[in-house]
Every structure is written in C-alpha cells, then in structure tokens.
Short mmCIF file of C-alpha atoms in Angstrom, two decimals:
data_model
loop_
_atom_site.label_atom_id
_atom_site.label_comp_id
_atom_site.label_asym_id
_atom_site.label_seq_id
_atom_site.Cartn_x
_atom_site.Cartn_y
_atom_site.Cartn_z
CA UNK A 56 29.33 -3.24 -5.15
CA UNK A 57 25.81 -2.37 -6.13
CA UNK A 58 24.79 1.05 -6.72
CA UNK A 59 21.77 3.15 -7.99
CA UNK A 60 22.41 6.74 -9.17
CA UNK A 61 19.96 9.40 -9.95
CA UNK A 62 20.77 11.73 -11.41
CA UNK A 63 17.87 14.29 -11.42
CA UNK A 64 17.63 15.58 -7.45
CA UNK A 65 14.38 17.36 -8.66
CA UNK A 66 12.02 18.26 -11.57
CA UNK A 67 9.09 20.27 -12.19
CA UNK A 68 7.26 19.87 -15.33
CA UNK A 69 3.66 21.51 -16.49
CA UNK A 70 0.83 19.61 -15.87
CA UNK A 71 -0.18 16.83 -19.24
CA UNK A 72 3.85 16.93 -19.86
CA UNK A 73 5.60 14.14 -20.04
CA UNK A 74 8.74 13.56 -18.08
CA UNK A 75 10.79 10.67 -17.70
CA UNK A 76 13.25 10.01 -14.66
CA UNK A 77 16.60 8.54 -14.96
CA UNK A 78 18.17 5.53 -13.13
CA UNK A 79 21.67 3.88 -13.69
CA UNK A 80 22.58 1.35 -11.63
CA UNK A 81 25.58 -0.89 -10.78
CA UNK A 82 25.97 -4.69 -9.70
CA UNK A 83 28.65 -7.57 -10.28
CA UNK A 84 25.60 -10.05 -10.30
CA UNK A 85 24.14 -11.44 -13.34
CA UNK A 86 20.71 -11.86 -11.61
CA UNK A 87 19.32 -9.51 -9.82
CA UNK A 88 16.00 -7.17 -9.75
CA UNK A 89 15.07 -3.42 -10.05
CA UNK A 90 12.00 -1.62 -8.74
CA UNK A 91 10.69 1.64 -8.75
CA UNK A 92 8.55 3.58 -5.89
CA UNK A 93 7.22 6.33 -5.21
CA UNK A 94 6.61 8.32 -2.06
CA UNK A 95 3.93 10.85 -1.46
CA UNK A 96 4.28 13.79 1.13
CA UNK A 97 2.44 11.10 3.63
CA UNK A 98 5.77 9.33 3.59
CA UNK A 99 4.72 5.72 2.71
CA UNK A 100 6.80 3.62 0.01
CA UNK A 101 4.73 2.87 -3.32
CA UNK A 102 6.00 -0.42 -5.05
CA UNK A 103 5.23 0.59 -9.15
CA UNK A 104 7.17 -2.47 -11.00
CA UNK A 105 9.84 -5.17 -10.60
CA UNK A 106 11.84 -6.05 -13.28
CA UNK A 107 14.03 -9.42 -13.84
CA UNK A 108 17.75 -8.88 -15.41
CA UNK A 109 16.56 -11.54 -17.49
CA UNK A 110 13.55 -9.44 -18.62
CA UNK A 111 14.21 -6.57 -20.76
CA UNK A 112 10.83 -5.89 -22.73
CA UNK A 113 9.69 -2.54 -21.58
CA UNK A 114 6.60 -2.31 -19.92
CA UNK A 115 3.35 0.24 -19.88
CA UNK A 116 1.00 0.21 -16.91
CA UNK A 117 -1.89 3.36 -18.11
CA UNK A 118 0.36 6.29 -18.18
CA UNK A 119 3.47 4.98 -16.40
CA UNK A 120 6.21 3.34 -18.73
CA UNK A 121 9.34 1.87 -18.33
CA UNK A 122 12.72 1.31 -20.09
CA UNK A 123 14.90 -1.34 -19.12
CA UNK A 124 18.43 -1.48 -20.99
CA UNK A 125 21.38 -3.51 -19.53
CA UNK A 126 23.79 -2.29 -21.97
CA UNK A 127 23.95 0.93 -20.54
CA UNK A 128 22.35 -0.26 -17.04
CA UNK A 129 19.65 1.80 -16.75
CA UNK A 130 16.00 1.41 -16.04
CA UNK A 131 14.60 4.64 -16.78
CA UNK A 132 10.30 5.82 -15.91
CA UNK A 133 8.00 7.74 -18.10
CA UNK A 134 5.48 9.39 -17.12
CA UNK A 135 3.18 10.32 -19.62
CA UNK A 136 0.33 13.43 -19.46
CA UNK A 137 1.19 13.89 -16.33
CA UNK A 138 -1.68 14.97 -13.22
CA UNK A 139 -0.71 17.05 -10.19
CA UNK A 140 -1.35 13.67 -8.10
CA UNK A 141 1.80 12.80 -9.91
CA UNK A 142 4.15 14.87 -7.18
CA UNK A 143 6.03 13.24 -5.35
CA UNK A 144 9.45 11.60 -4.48
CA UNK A 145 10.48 8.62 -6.85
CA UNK A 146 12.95 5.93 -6.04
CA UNK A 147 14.52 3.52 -8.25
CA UNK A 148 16.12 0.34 -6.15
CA UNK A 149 17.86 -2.84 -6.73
CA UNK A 150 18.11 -6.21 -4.87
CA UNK A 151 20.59 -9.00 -5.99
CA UNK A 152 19.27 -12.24 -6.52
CA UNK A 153 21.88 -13.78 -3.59
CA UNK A 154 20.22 -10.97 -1.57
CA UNK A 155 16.71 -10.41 -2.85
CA UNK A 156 15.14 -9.58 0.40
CA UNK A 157 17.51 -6.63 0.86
CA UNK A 158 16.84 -3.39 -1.69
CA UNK A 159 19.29 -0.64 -2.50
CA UNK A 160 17.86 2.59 -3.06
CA UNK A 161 18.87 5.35 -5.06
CA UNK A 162 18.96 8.64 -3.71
CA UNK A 163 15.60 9.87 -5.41
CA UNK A 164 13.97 12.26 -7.81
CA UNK A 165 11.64 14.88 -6.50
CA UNK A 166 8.45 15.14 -9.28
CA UNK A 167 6.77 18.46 -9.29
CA UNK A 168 4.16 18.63 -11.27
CA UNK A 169 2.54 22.35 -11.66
CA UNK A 170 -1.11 23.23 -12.87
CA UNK B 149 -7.20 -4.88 6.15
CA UNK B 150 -4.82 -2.27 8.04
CA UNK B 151 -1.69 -1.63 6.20
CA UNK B 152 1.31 -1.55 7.68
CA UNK B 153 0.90 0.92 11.13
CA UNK B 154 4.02 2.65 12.66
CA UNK B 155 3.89 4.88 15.91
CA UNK B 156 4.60 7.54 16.84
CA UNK B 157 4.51 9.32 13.83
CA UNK B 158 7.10 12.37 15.13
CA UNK B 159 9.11 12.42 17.95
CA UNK B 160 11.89 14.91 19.28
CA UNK B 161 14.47 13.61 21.59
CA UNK B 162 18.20 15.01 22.36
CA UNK B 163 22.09 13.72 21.77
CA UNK B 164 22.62 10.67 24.42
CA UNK B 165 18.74 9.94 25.28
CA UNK B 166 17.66 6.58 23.66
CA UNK B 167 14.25 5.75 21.86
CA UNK B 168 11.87 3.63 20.80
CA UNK B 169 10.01 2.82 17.82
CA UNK B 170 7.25 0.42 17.06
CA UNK B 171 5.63 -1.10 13.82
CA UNK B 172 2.87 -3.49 13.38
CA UNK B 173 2.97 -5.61 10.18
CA UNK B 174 0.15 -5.84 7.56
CA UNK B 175 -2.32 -8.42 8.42
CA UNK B 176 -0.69 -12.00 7.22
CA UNK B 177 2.75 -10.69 7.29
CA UNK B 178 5.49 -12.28 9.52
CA UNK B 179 8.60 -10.45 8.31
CA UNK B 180 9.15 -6.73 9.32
CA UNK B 181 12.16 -4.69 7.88
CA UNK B 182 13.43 -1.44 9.19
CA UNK B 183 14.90 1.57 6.78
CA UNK B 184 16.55 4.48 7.94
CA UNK B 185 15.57 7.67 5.44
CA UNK B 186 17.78 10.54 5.49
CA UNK B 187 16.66 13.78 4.80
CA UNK B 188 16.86 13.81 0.97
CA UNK B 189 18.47 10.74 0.45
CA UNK B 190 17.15 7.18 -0.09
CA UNK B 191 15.79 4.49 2.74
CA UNK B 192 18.46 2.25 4.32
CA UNK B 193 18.45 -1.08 5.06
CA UNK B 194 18.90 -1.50 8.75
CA UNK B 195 17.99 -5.23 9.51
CA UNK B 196 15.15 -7.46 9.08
CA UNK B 197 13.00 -9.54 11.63
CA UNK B 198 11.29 -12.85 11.36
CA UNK B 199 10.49 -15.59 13.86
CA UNK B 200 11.32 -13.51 16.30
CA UNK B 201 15.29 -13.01 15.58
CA UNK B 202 17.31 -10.83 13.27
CA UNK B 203 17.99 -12.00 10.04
CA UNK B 204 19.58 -9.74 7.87
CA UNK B 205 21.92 -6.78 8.97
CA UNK B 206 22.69 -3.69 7.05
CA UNK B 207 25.68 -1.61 7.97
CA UNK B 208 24.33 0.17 11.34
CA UNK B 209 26.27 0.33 14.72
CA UNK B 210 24.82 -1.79 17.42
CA UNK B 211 23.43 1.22 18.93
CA UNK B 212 20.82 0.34 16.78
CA UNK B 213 19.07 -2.78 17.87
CA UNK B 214 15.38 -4.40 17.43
CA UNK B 215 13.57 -7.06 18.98
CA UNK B 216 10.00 -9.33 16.95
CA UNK B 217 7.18 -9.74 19.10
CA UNK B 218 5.39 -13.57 18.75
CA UNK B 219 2.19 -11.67 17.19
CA UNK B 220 5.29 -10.54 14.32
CA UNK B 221 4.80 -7.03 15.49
CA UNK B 222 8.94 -4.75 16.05
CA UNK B 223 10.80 -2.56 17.73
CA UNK B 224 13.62 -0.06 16.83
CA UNK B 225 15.89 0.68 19.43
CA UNK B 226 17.91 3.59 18.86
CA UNK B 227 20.94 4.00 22.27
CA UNK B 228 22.62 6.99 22.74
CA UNK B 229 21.02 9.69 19.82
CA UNK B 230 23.46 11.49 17.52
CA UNK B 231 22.20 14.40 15.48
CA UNK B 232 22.51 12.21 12.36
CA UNK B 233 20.13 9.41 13.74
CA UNK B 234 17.11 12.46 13.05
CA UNK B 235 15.89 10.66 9.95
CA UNK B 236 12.40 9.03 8.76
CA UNK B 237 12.32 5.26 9.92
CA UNK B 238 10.23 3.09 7.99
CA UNK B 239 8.66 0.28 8.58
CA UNK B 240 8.34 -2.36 6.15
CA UNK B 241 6.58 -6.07 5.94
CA UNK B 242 6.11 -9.00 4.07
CA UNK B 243 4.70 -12.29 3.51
CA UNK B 244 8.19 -14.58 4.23
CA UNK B 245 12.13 -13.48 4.25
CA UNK B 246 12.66 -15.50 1.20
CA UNK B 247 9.70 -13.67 -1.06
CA UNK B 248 11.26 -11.17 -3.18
CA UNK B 249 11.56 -7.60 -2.01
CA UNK B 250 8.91 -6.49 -4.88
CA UNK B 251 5.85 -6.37 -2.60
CA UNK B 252 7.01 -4.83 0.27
CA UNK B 253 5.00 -3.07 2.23
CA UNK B 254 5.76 0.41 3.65
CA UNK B 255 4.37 2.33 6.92
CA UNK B 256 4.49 6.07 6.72
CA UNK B 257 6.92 6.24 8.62
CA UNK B 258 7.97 8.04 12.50
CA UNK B 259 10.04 11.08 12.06
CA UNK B 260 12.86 11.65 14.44
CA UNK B 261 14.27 14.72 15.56
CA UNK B 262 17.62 14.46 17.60
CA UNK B 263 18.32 17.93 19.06
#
C-alpha cells in the first residue's frame, strides 16, 4: 500500500533559518513519482518539484532544496534563509507509475516562519 | 489566463441536506479532479473527470457523485451531509488523464461546513 508520513505536524523557525521538512514514504512499486506542494492560507495547491524513482540526484531551485534517498525512502525539503512568505502548509505526495494520475498526500507540515 | 476557479468559496449546510459544488478548469484543460481536505490532514482523491465520464475513483461512498460539462467544466455532488463531509474541496485540472500528476493545477478551494 502506498503511504506518505510526516512527521513534523508543525514548525516555527526565525526568519533567515533554515529548516528542512521530513517525508518518508511507502510503495510496493519500483516506479513511481514524489512531489512536494505547498499551500498558502488562500488554500490553493503549489506544485514545487517531481521527482522520478529512477532519479535520485538532489536538486536546488534558489533557496528550496531537495533530498531524495530510496534507501531509507525519504524525500526530504530544505528551505534555506528562510522569508516570512515562506508560511505555509507543505505537502509531500506520491503517485505510482500504474496510477500516475492519482497522488497520495501526506498529512502535512505547517511552516511558521517568525520575523 | 484564469487559473483554475471554484465557487462558492464557503458554504454552511446541515446533516441530511445535499450540495453542490462547481469548478471551472484552467483554460486548455479537459481533465478536472476533485480532493476532499480534512481539517489538518492531507487532500483526498475523490474521482477524476474527463470526456464527460468518471474515470478514476478514490475510496468515497456514492453519496458522493460528479457529473463533466462538454465545455470540461464539474460538479461535486455531495447527498445526504454528515458532519465529517465539512472539509475543503479542491478542485484540480489538467492537460489529459494520462499526463502525470506533476502539473496539476489547484483552485482555492470551497469550504464546507456541515452543521
């Protein structure tokens, strides 16, 4: 069964910290995909990054990294200097490649970030 | 270019009433998903729309139905409201069923209130 866990309900960090969020996830499939999202207090989804199973070079997009390690399943996000525009709810998700129009989510981490 | 637009935005109803829910697709899009978003938990899958029928299912009783207009534009149906149907619904679109889940793209969402 596929799963995504994490761990961290919420976290507040100072503003120009950085803070990285956890994600483990579970799947029987040797293909599949995992994304990250974020939602602001508006409510929308955010995509941030898809990642192949196949692909695990970790990637840096300006001050957003990411950490992609099957042996221990987890694709963990940095943030780095993080801004107050940072706050907001973070997902992690996975799709299987037999079902890659249908995303898991985990349950979310709730980013405060204080001036 | 509109995004993806969902209406209402809130809406109160109580236990047994039924309700509505509507989403228009981003410009281009044919393929409209529907999540279910718990307070403090992650979106569900509920089922997906394109050419007009369902497609994919996720594990929701058939109170919960949905119909795909010819101009791609949805419907949530919701029959007989529980107090755990009071959730954010999102909607969601994208280019084709078969594209990849990665660029999926998210309304903000109507908030129901079952009293």
């Amino acid at each position: 069964a596929q799963k995504v866990t994490q761990a961290q309900t919420e976290i507040s960090v100072v503003e120009k910290e950085d803070v990285t969020l956890d994600c483990v996830y579970e799947t029987r499939d040797t293909t599949y995909y995992l994304f990250w999202y974020k939602q602001p207090p508006s409510g929308e989804l955010v995509f941030l990054i898809r990642r192949n199973s196949f692909d695990e070079q970790n990637e840096i997009s300006g001050r957003y990294s990411w950490n992609f390690q099957k042996s221990t399943s987890s694709f963990n996000f940095t943030i780095t200097a993080s801004q107050v525009v940072d706050s907001a709810v973070y997902f992690c998700a996975l799709s299987e490649a037999r079902r890659d129009d249908k995303i898991i989510f985990g349950k979310g981490t709730r980013l405060h970030i204080l001036p | 270019d509109a995004g993806v637009t969902q209406s209402p935005t809130h809406l109160i109803k109580t236990r047994g009433q039924q309700v509505t829910l509507r989403c228009s697709p981003k410009s281009g899009h044919d393929t409209v998903s529907w999540y279910q978003q718990a307070l403090g938990q992650g979106p569900q899958f509920i089922f997906q729309y394109y050419e007009e029928e369902e497609r994919q299912r996720g594990n929701f009783p058939d109170r919960f139905s949905g119909h795909q207009f010819p101009n791609y534009s949805s419907e949530l149906n919701v029959n007989a409201l529980l107090l755990g149907d009071s959730a954010l619904y999102l909607c969601a679109s994208s280019l084709h069923p078969r594209d990849r889940a990665e660029k999926l793209f998210f309304g903000s969402g109507t908030q129901l209130s079952v009293l």
